[in-house]
Tab-separated table of C-alpha atoms in Angstrom:
chain	number	residue	atom	x	y	z
A	15	UNK	CA	160.811	89.321	10.574
A	16	UNK	CA	158.443	91.465	12.004
A	17	UNK	CA	160.459	93.153	15.187
A	18	UNK	CA	157.505	92.793	17.729
A	19	UNK	CA	156.986	94.483	21.211
A	20	UNK	CA	154.943	93.662	24.337
A	21	UNK	CA	154.139	96.179	27.474
A	22	UNK	CA	152.986	94.924	30.225
A	23	UNK	CA	154.880	91.680	29.093
A	24	UNK	CA	154.368	90.073	32.505
A	25	UNK	CA	150.784	89.865	32.512
A	26	UNK	CA	149.259	86.417	32.351
A	27	UNK	CA	148.075	87.867	28.818
A	28	UNK	CA	151.548	89.384	28.229
A	29	UNK	CA	153.463	86.119	29.299
A	30	UNK	CA	151.088	84.304	26.392
A	31	UNK	CA	151.889	86.850	23.771
A	32	UNK	CA	155.926	86.023	24.199
A	33	UNK	CA	154.646	82.158	24.780
A	34	UNK	CA	153.668	81.965	21.254
A	35	UNK	CA	155.300	84.657	19.512
A	36	UNK	CA	158.451	82.968	19.806
A	37	UNK	CA	157.392	79.848	18.098
A	38	UNK	CA	156.168	81.745	15.397
A	39	UNK	CA	158.262	82.104	12.822
A	40	UNK	CA	157.737	84.998	11.418
A	41	UNK	CA	158.889	87.379	14.601
A	42	UNK	CA	160.960	88.532	17.190
A	43	UNK	CA	160.360	89.648	20.509
A	44	UNK	CA	162.821	93.373	20.610
A	45	UNK	CA	160.455	94.499	23.911
A	46	UNK	CA	159.729	92.680	27.150
A	47	UNK	CA	158.503	96.322	28.889
A	48	UNK	CA	157.447	95.789	32.576
A	49	UNK	CA	156.737	98.426	34.804
A	50	UNK	CA	156.652	96.198	37.910
A	51	UNK	CA	159.900	94.493	36.514
A	52	UNK	CA	162.241	97.103	34.791
A	53	UNK	CA	165.937	95.628	34.841
A	54	UNK	CA	164.904	92.274	35.887
A	55	UNK	CA	165.496	89.032	33.580
A	56	UNK	CA	162.476	87.835	32.242
A	57	UNK	CA	163.299	84.324	32.964
A	58	UNK	CA	163.464	85.227	36.595
A	59	UNK	CA	159.836	86.453	36.426
A	60	UNK	CA	158.535	83.252	34.898
A	61	UNK	CA	160.313	80.471	35.485
A	62	UNK	CA	158.947	78.131	32.134
A	63	UNK	CA	161.261	80.404	29.964
A	64	UNK	CA	164.654	79.455	31.034
A	65	UNK	CA	167.084	79.330	27.897
A	66	UNK	CA	164.203	80.265	26.276
A	67	UNK	CA	164.413	84.288	27.008
A	68	UNK	CA	167.877	85.825	27.282
A	69	UNK	CA	166.685	89.670	28.074
A	70	UNK	CA	165.190	91.618	31.042
A	71	UNK	CA	162.323	93.739	31.870
A	72	UNK	CA	161.985	97.182	29.895
A	73	UNK	CA	160.152	100.277	30.778
A	74	UNK	CA	157.404	101.285	28.804
A	75	UNK	CA	158.784	103.996	27.283
A	76	UNK	CA	156.724	103.159	23.846
A	77	UNK	CA	157.925	106.865	21.208
A	78	UNK	CA	161.175	104.696	22.068
A	79	UNK	CA	160.084	101.666	21.445
A	80	UNK	CA	157.334	102.278	18.152
A	81	UNK	CA	161.163	103.651	16.482
A	82	UNK	CA	162.764	100.207	16.434
A	83	UNK	CA	159.313	97.882	16.499
A	84	UNK	CA	156.975	96.978	13.930
A	85	UNK	CA	154.863	96.562	16.080
A	86	UNK	CA	153.484	96.273	19.949
A	87	UNK	CA	151.550	94.903	21.728
A	88	UNK	CA	149.399	96.974	25.004
A	89	UNK	CA	148.696	93.751	27.089
A	90	UNK	CA	147.538	96.755	30.343
A	91	UNK	CA	145.232	98.214	32.159
A	92	UNK	CA	142.640	100.051	30.462
A	93	UNK	CA	143.991	103.742	30.589
A	94	UNK	CA	147.409	103.174	29.772
A	95	UNK	CA	147.558	103.245	26.371
A	96	UNK	CA	144.944	105.800	25.556
A	97	UNK	CA	147.613	107.613	27.481
A	98	UNK	CA	150.690	106.991	25.251
A	99	UNK	CA	149.763	106.530	22.182
A	100	UNK	CA	150.072	109.684	19.763
A	101	UNK	CA	150.714	110.732	16.167
A	102	UNK	CA	153.880	110.030	15.696
A	103	UNK	CA	154.043	106.800	16.740
A	104	UNK	CA	151.209	105.486	14.544
A	105	UNK	CA	153.138	106.827	11.299
A	106	UNK	CA	156.483	104.800	13.447
A	107	UNK	CA	154.578	101.288	14.147
A	108	UNK	CA	151.581	99.303	14.365
A	109	UNK	CA	149.278	99.020	17.942
A	110	UNK	CA	147.666	95.571	18.972
A	111	UNK	CA	145.779	96.968	22.043
A	112	UNK	CA	144.001	94.244	24.601
A	113	UNK	CA	143.059	96.665	26.555
A	114	UNK	CA	139.561	97.616	26.201
A	115	UNK	CA	140.410	101.386	25.645
A	116	UNK	CA	139.313	101.250	21.653
A	117	UNK	CA	137.138	98.721	21.411
A	118	UNK	CA	133.511	100.913	22.230
A	119	UNK	CA	133.250	103.781	19.977
A	120	UNK	CA	131.310	106.228	22.090
A	121	UNK	CA	133.204	108.488	24.672
A	122	UNK	CA	130.835	108.686	26.474
A	123	UNK	CA	129.561	104.679	27.121
A	124	UNK	CA	133.938	104.406	27.928
A	125	UNK	CA	133.355	106.011	31.285
A	126	UNK	CA	130.473	105.429	31.921
A	127	UNK	CA	131.461	102.003	32.175
A	128	UNK	CA	134.972	101.676	32.534
A	129	UNK	CA	134.496	105.125	35.064
A	130	UNK	CA	137.953	106.286	32.971
A	131	UNK	CA	138.511	109.736	30.969
A	132	UNK	CA	139.646	109.017	27.762
A	133	UNK	CA	142.637	110.191	26.507
A	134	UNK	CA	142.942	109.440	22.842
A	135	UNK	CA	139.693	110.042	22.082
A	136	UNK	CA	140.726	111.239	18.868
A	137	UNK	CA	142.264	107.711	17.447
A	138	UNK	CA	138.491	105.748	18.161
A	139	UNK	CA	137.075	106.058	14.916
A	140	UNK	CA	139.989	104.959	13.584
A	141	UNK	CA	140.820	101.978	15.689
A	142	UNK	CA	139.111	98.597	13.748
A	143	UNK	CA	138.063	96.394	16.441
A	144	UNK	CA	140.260	92.793	15.447
A	145	UNK	CA	137.355	89.885	15.837
A	146	UNK	CA	139.325	87.905	12.424
A	147	UNK	CA	136.324	86.403	11.541
A	148	UNK	CA	133.861	89.535	10.753
A	149	UNK	CA	136.275	91.962	10.313
A	150	UNK	CA	139.590	90.177	8.406
A	151	UNK	CA	139.351	93.049	5.979
A	152	UNK	CA	139.446	96.427	7.809
A	153	UNK	CA	142.360	95.130	10.169
A	154	UNK	CA	144.267	94.126	6.925
A	155	UNK	CA	144.979	98.002	6.510
A	156	UNK	CA	144.944	99.044	10.046
A	157	UNK	CA	147.936	100.587	12.525
A	158	UNK	CA	145.603	100.590	14.886
A	159	UNK	CA	143.728	97.718	16.731
A	160	UNK	CA	141.397	97.176	19.165
A	161	UNK	CA	141.893	93.619	20.905
A	162	UNK	CA	138.632	92.091	21.619
A	163	UNK	CA	137.998	91.514	25.392
A	164	UNK	CA	137.393	87.321	26.488
A	165	UNK	CA	134.891	86.874	27.053
A	166	UNK	CA	132.969	89.580	24.082
A	167	UNK	CA	135.000	86.998	21.943
A	168	UNK	CA	133.968	83.625	22.049
A	169	UNK	CA	129.592	85.505	23.586
A	170	UNK	CA	130.095	87.562	20.013
A	171	UNK	CA	130.992	84.764	17.943
A	172	UNK	CA	128.971	82.001	19.706
A	173	UNK	CA	126.030	84.151	18.948
A	174	UNK	CA	126.931	86.518	16.197
A	175	UNK	CA	125.306	84.105	12.760
A	176	UNK	CA	121.697	83.970	14.312
A	177	UNK	CA	122.340	87.854	14.851
A	178	UNK	CA	123.121	88.588	11.125
A	179	UNK	CA	120.707	86.295	9.612
A	180	UNK	CA	118.493	87.372	12.112
A	181	UNK	CA	117.198	84.442	13.008
A	182	UNK	CA	116.971	85.208	16.869
A	183	UNK	CA	114.552	87.641	18.622
A	184	UNK	CA	117.767	90.573	20.010
A	185	UNK	CA	115.675	91.611	22.628
A	186	UNK	CA	115.259	88.455	24.649
A	187	UNK	CA	119.265	87.304	24.480
A	188	UNK	CA	120.733	85.992	27.840
A	189	UNK	CA	124.817	85.195	28.430
A	190	UNK	CA	125.616	83.260	30.908
A	191	UNK	CA	129.702	83.436	30.947
A	192	UNK	CA	132.033	81.038	32.753
A	193	UNK	CA	135.679	82.016	33.546
A	194	UNK	CA	139.225	80.791	35.047
A	195	UNK	CA	140.498	82.468	37.409
A	196	UNK	CA	143.516	83.747	34.780
A	197	UNK	CA	140.767	86.424	32.624
A	198	UNK	CA	140.922	88.252	36.103
A	199	UNK	CA	144.527	88.807	35.510
A	200	UNK	CA	147.968	88.512	37.789
A	201	UNK	CA	148.017	91.272	40.393
A	202	UNK	CA	147.101	90.433	44.399
A	203	UNK	CA	143.214	90.569	45.139
A	204	UNK	CA	142.222	88.762	48.079
A	205	UNK	CA	138.480	87.531	46.679
A	206	UNK	CA	141.598	85.821	43.833
A	207	UNK	CA	143.354	83.220	46.424
A	208	UNK	CA	142.746	79.785	46.263
A	209	UNK	CA	141.305	79.658	49.472
A	210	UNK	CA	138.970	81.980	47.831
A	211	UNK	CA	138.090	80.266	45.242
A	212	UNK	CA	139.013	76.778	45.353
A	213	UNK	CA	135.975	74.136	45.362
A	214	UNK	CA	132.946	77.789	44.723
A	215	UNK	CA	131.595	79.434	42.477
A	216	UNK	CA	130.386	82.658	42.602
A	217	UNK	CA	128.615	85.419	40.328
A	218	UNK	CA	129.621	88.563	39.864
A	219	UNK	CA	129.889	92.383	38.347
A	220	UNK	CA	125.695	91.392	37.808
A	221	UNK	CA	124.642	94.402	35.207
A	222	UNK	CA	127.747	95.620	35.773
A	223	UNK	CA	130.420	93.430	34.033
A	224	UNK	CA	132.556	95.886	31.268
A	225	UNK	CA	131.906	93.140	28.486
A	226	UNK	CA	128.671	94.153	28.372
A	227	UNK	CA	128.759	96.847	26.155
A	228	UNK	CA	131.220	95.407	24.215
A	229	UNK	CA	129.010	92.835	23.443
A	230	UNK	CA	126.403	94.943	22.937
A	231	UNK	CA	127.828	97.910	20.448
A	232	UNK	CA	129.081	94.043	18.458
A	233	UNK	CA	126.230	92.175	18.484
A	234	UNK	CA	124.390	95.716	17.721
A	235	UNK	CA	126.554	95.841	14.212
A	236	UNK	CA	125.477	92.899	12.913
A	237	UNK	CA	121.975	93.426	13.893
A	238	UNK	CA	121.007	96.874	12.249
A	239	UNK	CA	123.753	98.855	12.979
A	240	UNK	CA	122.927	99.917	16.983
A	241	UNK	CA	123.826	98.702	20.287
A	242	UNK	CA	121.425	95.753	21.793
A	243	UNK	CA	120.309	95.782	25.187
A	244	UNK	CA	121.354	92.098	26.387
A	245	UNK	CA	121.339	90.690	29.675
A	246	UNK	CA	125.059	89.598	31.075
A	247	UNK	CA	126.293	87.019	33.955
A	248	UNK	CA	129.739	86.098	34.280
A	249	UNK	CA	130.991	83.135	36.894
A	250	UNK	CA	134.704	82.434	37.905
A	251	UNK	CA	135.220	78.956	38.237
A	252	UNK	CA	138.344	76.615	40.037
A	253	UNK	CA	140.467	76.184	37.036
A	254	UNK	CA	142.501	78.464	35.605
A	255	UNK	CA	142.235	79.671	32.582
A	256	UNK	CA	139.485	78.965	30.143
A	257	UNK	CA	135.671	80.594	29.017
A	258	UNK	CA	132.654	78.899	28.381
A	259	UNK	CA	129.373	80.666	27.756
A	260	UNK	CA	125.893	79.586	26.813
A	261	UNK	CA	123.569	81.721	25.771
A	262	UNK	CA	120.021	81.650	25.524
A	263	UNK	CA	117.897	83.411	22.672
A	264	UNK	CA	113.892	83.058	21.514
A	265	UNK	CA	114.057	82.000	17.388
A	266	UNK	CA	111.614	84.074	15.843
A	267	UNK	CA	110.201	81.244	13.253
A	268	UNK	CA	110.186	77.094	13.206
A	269	UNK	CA	113.577	76.178	12.753
A	270	UNK	CA	115.385	72.583	12.093
A	271	UNK	CA	118.786	72.023	12.975
A	272	UNK	CA	119.628	71.925	9.554
A	273	UNK	CA	118.559	75.242	8.955
A	274	UNK	CA	120.807	76.614	11.579
A	275	UNK	CA	123.833	74.100	10.950
A	276	UNK	CA	123.683	75.916	7.476
A	277	UNK	CA	123.161	80.010	9.172
A	278	UNK	CA	126.732	78.677	11.100
A	279	UNK	CA	128.379	77.265	8.369
A	280	UNK	CA	128.227	79.552	6.528
A	281	UNK	CA	130.172	82.140	8.536
A	282	UNK	CA	131.978	79.479	9.590
A	283	UNK	CA	132.869	77.408	7.713
A	284	UNK	CA	135.932	77.393	6.548
A	285	UNK	CA	137.044	79.817	9.518
A	286	UNK	CA	140.644	78.311	10.949
A	287	UNK	CA	139.819	78.947	14.596
A	288	UNK	CA	135.805	78.340	13.870
A	289	UNK	CA	135.229	74.463	14.846
A	290	UNK	CA	131.587	74.501	14.839
A	291	UNK	CA	131.204	70.959	16.656
A	292	UNK	CA	128.825	67.591	15.555
A	293	UNK	CA	125.798	67.693	16.552
A	294	UNK	CA	124.726	66.533	20.065
A	295	UNK	CA	127.973	68.174	21.336
A	296	UNK	CA	128.301	70.226	23.446
A	297	UNK	CA	132.161	72.309	23.555
A	298	UNK	CA	134.599	71.306	26.606
A	299	UNK	CA	136.912	74.086	27.527
A	300	UNK	CA	139.638	70.944	28.162
A	301	UNK	CA	138.588	70.781	24.134
A	302	UNK	CA	140.282	74.358	23.246
A	303	UNK	CA	142.864	74.746	26.818
A	304	UNK	CA	146.539	76.941	24.907
A	305	UNK	CA	144.586	77.253	21.404
A	306	UNK	CA	143.657	79.487	19.621
A	307	UNK	CA	140.605	77.923	19.290
A	308	UNK	CA	136.441	78.503	19.097
A	309	UNK	CA	134.121	75.240	19.527
A	310	UNK	CA	130.786	76.499	19.281
A	311	UNK	CA	126.768	75.053	18.705
A	312	UNK	CA	123.154	74.955	19.009
A	313	UNK	CA	120.893	72.948	20.693
A	314	UNK	CA	117.020	74.352	19.969
A	315	UNK	CA	114.541	73.779	22.627
A	316	UNK	CA	110.771	73.536	20.414
A	317	UNK	CA	109.247	73.509	24.123
A	318	UNK	CA	109.898	76.747	24.293
A	319	UNK	CA	110.993	78.315	20.817
A	320	UNK	CA	114.517	79.399	21.823
A	321	UNK	CA	117.427	77.849	21.220
A	322	UNK	CA	120.410	77.778	23.438
A	323	UNK	CA	124.012	78.819	21.818
A	324	UNK	CA	127.552	77.527	23.779
A	325	UNK	CA	130.755	78.518	22.920
A	326	UNK	CA	134.029	77.258	24.180
A	327	UNK	CA	138.104	79.247	24.663
A	328	UNK	CA	141.113	79.373	26.147
A	329	UNK	CA	140.313	83.327	27.593
A	330	UNK	CA	144.242	83.746	27.345
A	331	UNK	CA	144.364	82.526	24.172
A	332	UNK	CA	141.802	83.717	21.704
A	333	UNK	CA	140.016	85.639	24.256
A	334	UNK	CA	143.642	87.864	24.368
A	335	UNK	CA	147.255	86.624	23.142
A	336	UNK	CA	146.523	84.704	20.126
A	337	UNK	CA	144.182	86.426	18.444
A	338	UNK	CA	146.048	89.923	19.388
A	339	UNK	CA	149.046	87.749	16.783
A	340	UNK	CA	146.411	86.204	14.119
A	341	UNK	CA	145.585	90.394	14.327
A	342	UNK	CA	149.579	91.229	13.841
A	343	UNK	CA	150.070	88.443	10.880
A	344	UNK	CA	146.597	90.343	9.304
A	345	UNK	CA	148.644	94.059	9.147
A	346	UNK	CA	151.395	92.780	8.699
A	347	UNK	CA	150.353	90.149	5.213
A	348	UNK	CA	151.731	87.389	7.326
A	349	UNK	CA	149.209	83.893	6.454
A	350	UNK	CA	146.736	84.752	9.533
A	351	UNK	CA	147.636	80.437	11.430
A	352	UNK	CA	151.224	81.320	11.541
A	353	UNK	CA	152.682	80.287	15.328
A	354	UNK	CA	148.864	80.067	15.898
A	355	UNK	CA	148.292	75.822	15.495
A	356	UNK	CA	149.935	74.845	18.719
A	357	UNK	CA	146.619	71.847	18.955
A	358	UNK	CA	144.712	71.946	22.228
A	359	UNK	CA	146.183	70.727	24.974
A	360	UNK	CA	144.344	68.072	26.933
A	361	UNK	CA	143.514	66.544	29.251
């Protein structure tokens, strides 16, 4: 039985970790960490956990937690994990960090986009980017996992086969992404109040969203090893959860539907959690809600010689907690899909 600790268990991603892990036959949660609710019953914070979780919220003492847990999930704001981790902790346990602290390999880039001083840059090179479908073998050997961001997971998986096979001009990539409000976290913000978001949609972080360098870096590794430069624009839509990415890129040669479909099948044909949809079927967020699946598809536009690629997923599951559990399964030698085979919720 894998003993698991969660720091940040009362955020949306943390609560989703709890929900998934309660159904994991090989995991036991031993620590529900939360700075805001120390000593409060976890089930009083999330009433859906009544009679399911009989434990109080604890603090973020990672030193003590590392002595009790085989794996620690840090579902915390940027900067916290980096400020807590040290060599002794990593000698005791494995860490899956859901923040951005170890996702970006260049410290200066991280500090510029997040406006934070990185507190433990000595671990950045060691950290493995936890996109399981791409870095599976490296993840299995890691002790520190940088769990990818939600927008980035959907964006990268949607475009990766085309970039890897050099079928698109990477200088022409434009990404339009939309997310439910849970992507903004559980903290109280006026911009996220019901009356502010209901019956409205808006772009935000235009040219400045923090997931941009993460997407550029990871797609750059797929292409030629150096970061790309893309346009990425996220939008907030009035729903609880879900992400839809629509990406556009110019094709470098004439290709047929069958050509591109063969490329997607090459990379995802055997993947459990990436579903390449049938021809003409565009992904919808409701088809993946509550699940660890990413649905992708594409349409070739012969008029503009572009390809339009679409991806949909649940930002709290494959975009956060589900992917984190998928990473835990890999590093602990468990079946990758364990605890993650819940079907999507519908409608």
